[in-house]
């Protein structure tokens, strides 16, 4: 069959739809390759910060992106009797994130001390907190509401937790405590995650989009071939 016969078998509407879909699918593949490059840089930067000595928190907060950087706070009095216990779970085990506040020059900083399966007995200790800065999360449509009056907590809210901790809290970043680096030996408390999990499957996603695009082209070609053969036999 000639090229003219194939072209006559192409429905204009189907050709336009297939062309648009092909461009979109390959565009999504290219976008995933760009995301791959961004994610690789983020992972490399995260790995670099793991070997970097902690900097004073005021120094880090003056930088553009202090997220997950290793920070050191001034000495702080930790009163577990006044701590906030926020519902959480680790590896499917329910428990609490233990939260307190440590003063800075202007406003105090919320400190995530660690994870406890049960509420800890009252205790007071003085530590020099060292840990990782993390940006406050936003509440979503499915986030449970903090019941402040009942001291029942489901997400970190600086405006709601500040009065409970008798402190004016920063609302941009909080500290995830590194128990070992802070020399904080608290019975019943386990270490929280110090770095963000960064899965990297963008190459897999890119290949999927490219594969769908070229598979669509193959199906389109097969349809045209069958139509051309049918037209020739008529």
GROMACS .gro file of N, CA, C and O in nm, residues 155-214:
model
  240
  155UNK      N    1  -0.217   1.776   6.570
  155UNK     CA    2  -0.120   1.836   6.480
  155UNK      C    3  -0.055   1.956   6.546
  155UNK      O    4  -0.109   2.014   6.641
  156UNK      N    5   0.064   1.990   6.498
  156UNK     CA    6   0.142   2.098   6.560
  156UNK      C    7   0.088   2.233   6.516
  156UNK      O    8   0.094   2.269   6.399
  157UNK      N    9   0.038   2.308   6.610
  157UNK     CA   10  -0.014   2.442   6.585
  157UNK      C   11   0.050   2.538   6.685
  157UNK      O   12   0.024   2.531   6.805
  158UNK      N   13   0.136   2.628   6.634
  158UNK     CA   14   0.208   2.720   6.723
  158UNK      C   15   0.111   2.811   6.798
  158UNK      O   16   0.130   2.838   6.917
  159UNK      N   17   0.006   2.857   6.731
  159UNK     CA   18  -0.087   2.949   6.795
  159UNK      C   19  -0.166   2.882   6.906
  159UNK      O   20  -0.199   2.945   7.007
  160UNK      N   21  -0.198   2.753   6.890
  160UNK     CA   22  -0.276   2.683   6.992
  160UNK      C   23  -0.188   2.627   7.102
  160UNK      O   24  -0.229   2.622   7.219
  161UNK      N   25  -0.066   2.584   7.066
  161UNK     CA   26   0.020   2.519   7.165
  161UNK      C   27   0.096   2.620   7.251
  161UNK      O   28   0.136   2.588   7.363
  162UNK      N   29   0.118   2.740   7.197
  162UNK     CA   30   0.192   2.841   7.272
  162UNK      C   31   0.135   2.869   7.410
  162UNK      O   32   0.206   2.861   7.511
  163UNK      N   33   0.006   2.903   7.421
  163UNK     CA   34  -0.052   2.930   7.553
  163UNK      C   35  -0.041   2.810   7.647
  163UNK      O   36  -0.019   2.826   7.767
  164UNK      N   37  -0.057   2.690   7.592
  164UNK     CA   38  -0.047   2.570   7.677
  164UNK      C   39   0.093   2.555   7.735
  164UNK      O   40   0.110   2.510   7.849
  165UNK      N   41   0.194   2.593   7.656
  165UNK     CA   42   0.333   2.583   7.700
  165UNK      C   43   0.381   2.712   7.766
  165UNK      O   44   0.499   2.724   7.800
  166UNK      N   45   0.290   2.806   7.781
  166UNK     CA   46   0.323   2.936   7.844
  166UNK      C   47   0.438   3.004   7.769
  166UNK      O   48   0.535   3.051   7.828
  167UNK      N   49   0.428   3.005   7.634
  167UNK     CA   50   0.535   3.062   7.553
  167UNK      C   51   0.475   3.118   7.425
  167UNK      O   52   0.372   3.071   7.375
  168UNK      N   53   0.541   3.220   7.371
  168UNK     CA   54   0.506   3.274   7.239
  168UNK      C   55   0.594   3.202   7.138
  168UNK      O   56   0.715   3.224   7.132
  169UNK      N   57   0.534   3.113   7.059
  169UNK     CA   58   0.610   3.023   6.974
  169UNK      C   59   0.629   3.078   6.833
  169UNK      O   60   0.539   3.142   6.777
  170UNK      N   61   0.747   3.051   6.775
  170UNK     CA   62   0.766   3.073   6.632
  170UNK      C   63   0.671   2.982   6.556
  170UNK      O   64   0.648   2.868   6.597
  171UNK      N   65   0.618   3.032   6.445
  171UNK     CA   66   0.523   2.951   6.368
  171UNK      C   67   0.579   2.908   6.233
  171UNK      O   68   0.504   2.861   6.147
  172UNK      N   69   0.713   2.923   6.214
  172UNK     CA   70   0.771   2.882   6.087
  172UNK      C   71   0.845   2.748   6.098
  172UNK      O   72   0.827   2.657   6.015
  173UNK      N   73   0.927   2.732   6.201
  173UNK     CA   74   1.007   2.611   6.217
  173UNK      C   75   1.002   2.561   6.360
  173UNK      O   76   0.986   2.639   6.454
  174UNK      N   77   1.014   2.430   6.375
  174UNK     CA   78   1.033   2.370   6.508
  174UNK      C   79   1.155   2.278   6.500
  174UNK      O   80   1.209   2.253   6.392
  175UNK      N   81   1.200   2.228   6.614
  175UNK     CA   82   1.319   2.144   6.621
  175UNK      C   83   1.283   2.001   6.654
  175UNK      O   84   1.207   1.976   6.749
  176UNK      N   85   1.333   1.906   6.575
  176UNK     CA   86   1.323   1.763   6.609
  176UNK      C   87   1.450   1.727   6.684
  176UNK      O   88   1.560   1.730   6.628
  177UNK      N   89   1.437   1.694   6.811
  177UNK     CA   90   1.552   1.675   6.898
  177UNK      C   91   1.631   1.550   6.861
  177UNK      O   92   1.574   1.444   6.833
  178UNK      N   93   1.763   1.563   6.857
  178UNK     CA   94   1.854   1.449   6.844
  178UNK      C   95   1.893   1.410   6.987
  178UNK      O   96   1.974   1.477   7.051
  179UNK      N   97   1.833   1.302   7.036
  179UNK     CA   98   1.851   1.265   7.177
  179UNK      C   99   1.998   1.239   7.209
  179UNK      O  100   2.049   1.281   7.314
  180UNK      N  101   2.069   1.169   7.120
  180UNK     CA  102   2.208   1.134   7.146
  180UNK      C  103   2.295   1.258   7.146
  180UNK      O  104   2.376   1.279   7.238
  181UNK      N  105   2.281   1.344   7.046
  181UNK     CA  106   2.363   1.465   7.038
  181UNK      C  107   2.332   1.562   7.150
  181UNK      O  108   2.418   1.642   7.191
  182UNK      N  109   2.209   1.557   7.201
  182UNK     CA  110   2.168   1.647   7.310
  182UNK      C  111   2.197   1.589   7.447
  182UNK      O  112   2.170   1.655   7.548
  183UNK      N  113   2.251   1.465   7.449
  183UNK     CA  114   2.280   1.397   7.577
  183UNK      C  115   2.155   1.392   7.665
  183UNK      O  116   2.161   1.416   7.786
  184UNK      N  117   2.042   1.362   7.600
  184UNK     CA  118   1.914   1.355   7.671
  184UNK      C  119   1.874   1.209   7.688
  184UNK      O  120   1.829   1.145   7.594
  185UNK      N  121   1.894   1.157   7.805
  185UNK     CA  122   1.859   1.018   7.835
  185UNK      C  123   1.728   1.018   7.913
  185UNK      O  124   1.726   1.036   8.034
  186UNK      N  125   1.619   0.998   7.842
  186UNK     CA  126   1.486   1.004   7.903
  186UNK      C  127   1.420   0.868   7.886
  186UNK      O  128   1.396   0.823   7.774
  187UNK      N  129   1.393   0.802   7.996
  187UNK     CA  130   1.333   0.669   7.991
  187UNK      C  131   1.196   0.674   7.924
  187UNK      O  132   1.116   0.763   7.950
  188UNK      N  133   1.172   0.578   7.834
  188UNK     CA  134   1.043   0.569   7.767
  188UNK      C  135   1.034   0.653   7.641
  188UNK      O  136   0.930   0.653   7.573
  189UNK      N  137   1.143   0.723   7.606
  189UNK     CA  138   1.142   0.811   7.490
  189UNK      C  139   1.231   0.753   7.381
  189UNK      O  140   1.344   0.710   7.409
  190UNK      N  141   1.183   0.749   7.258
  190UNK     CA  142   1.263   0.700   7.146
  190UNK      C  143   1.284   0.812   7.045
  190UNK      O  144   1.208   0.909   7.041
  191UNK      N  145   1.388   0.797   6.965
  191UNK     CA  146   1.429   0.901   6.872
  191UNK      C  147   1.327   0.921   6.760
  191UNK      O  148   1.279   0.825   6.701
  192UNK      N  149   1.298   1.046   6.730
  192UNK     CA  150   1.215   1.079   6.615
  192UNK      C  151   1.299   1.083   6.488
  192UNK      O  152   1.422   1.086   6.494
  193UNK      N  153   1.236   1.080   6.371
  193UNK     CA  154   1.313   1.087   6.244
  193UNK      C  155   1.381   1.222   6.230
  193UNK      O  156   1.318   1.327   6.242
  194UNK      N  157   1.512   1.219   6.205
  194UNK     CA  158   1.589   1.342   6.195
  194UNK      C  159   1.599   1.395   6.053
  194UNK      O  160   1.634   1.511   6.032
  195UNK      N  161   1.573   1.311   5.955
  195UNK     CA  162   1.575   1.356   5.817
  195UNK      C  163   1.448   1.311   5.748
  195UNK      O  164   1.384   1.215   5.791
  196UNK      N  165   1.413   1.381   5.643
  196UNK     CA  166   1.290   1.349   5.570
  196UNK      C  167   1.313   1.230   5.478
  196UNK      O  168   1.415   1.224   5.410
  197UNK      N  169   1.218   1.136   5.475
  197UNK     CA  170   1.229   1.027   5.376
  197UNK      C  171   1.206   1.084   5.237
  197UNK      O  172   1.107   1.150   5.212
  198UNK      N  173   1.299   1.056   5.146
  198UNK     CA  174   1.290   1.112   5.012
  198UNK      C  175   1.290   1.000   4.908
  198UNK      O  176   1.393   0.969   4.848
  199UNK      N  177   1.175   0.936   4.886
  199UNK     CA  178   1.171   0.832   4.781
  199UNK      C  179   1.195   0.895   4.645
  199UNK      O  180   1.153   1.007   4.618
  200UNK      N  181   1.264   0.821   4.559
  200UNK     CA  182   1.298   0.874   4.427
  200UNK      C  183   1.258   0.771   4.320
  200UNK      O  184   1.335   0.682   4.287
  201UNK      N  185   1.138   0.787   4.266
  201UNK     CA  186   1.088   0.695   4.163
  201UNK      C  187   1.056   0.770   4.034
  201UNK      O  188   0.976   0.724   3.952
  202UNK      N  189   1.118   0.888   4.018
  202UNK     CA  190   1.083   0.972   3.904
  202UNK      C  191   1.125   0.909   3.770
  202UNK      O  192   1.058   0.929   3.669
  203UNK      N  193   1.237   0.834   3.767
  203UNK     CA  194   1.275   0.768   3.643
  203UNK      C  195   1.171   0.664   3.605
  203UNK      O  196   1.134   0.650   3.487
  204UNK      N  197   1.122   0.591   3.705
  204UNK     CA  198   1.017   0.492   3.680
  204UNK      C  199   0.891   0.559   3.624
  204UNK      O  200   0.830   0.509   3.529
  205UNK      N  201   0.854   0.672   3.685
  205UNK     CA  202   0.736   0.745   3.637
  205UNK      C  203   0.758   0.797   3.494
  205UNK      O  204   0.666   0.792   3.411
  206UNK      N  205   0.880   0.849   3.468
  206UNK     CA  206   0.910   0.902   3.335
  206UNK      C  207   0.898   0.792   3.229
  206UNK      O  208   0.836   0.812   3.123
  207UNK      N  209   0.955   0.674   3.256
  207UNK     CA  210   0.948   0.564   3.161
  207UNK      C  211   0.804   0.519   3.139
  207UNK      O  212   0.766   0.480   3.028
  208UNK      N  213   0.723   0.527   3.245
  208UNK     CA  214   0.582   0.490   3.232
  208UNK      C  215   0.510   0.584   3.136
  208UNK      O  216   0.436   0.540   3.046
  209UNK      N  217   0.532   0.716   3.155
  209UNK     CA  218   0.466   0.814   3.067
  209UNK      C  219   0.514   0.800   2.922
  209UNK      O  220   0.433   0.802   2.829
  210UNK      N  221   0.646   0.785   2.904
  210UNK     CA  222   0.698   0.767   2.769
  210UNK      C  223   0.642   0.640   2.706
  210UNK      O  224   0.604   0.637   2.587
  211UNK      N  225   0.637   0.533   2.785
  211UNK     CA  226   0.585   0.406   2.735
  211UNK      C  227   0.439   0.417   2.691
  211UNK      O  228   0.399   0.365   2.586
  212UNK      N  229   0.359   0.489   2.771
  212UNK     CA  230   0.218   0.507   2.736
  212UNK      C  231   0.204   0.587   2.607
  212UNK      O  232   0.119   0.558   2.523
  213UNK      N  233   0.290   0.690   2.594
  213UNK     CA  234   0.284   0.772   2.474
  213UNK      C  235   0.315   0.693   2.348
  213UNK      O  236   0.242   0.701   2.248
  214UNK      N  237   0.421   0.614   2.352
  214UNK     CA  238   0.460   0.538   2.234
  214UNK      C  239   0.368   0.419   2.211
  214UNK      O  240   0.345   0.377   2.096
   0.00000   0.00000   0.00000
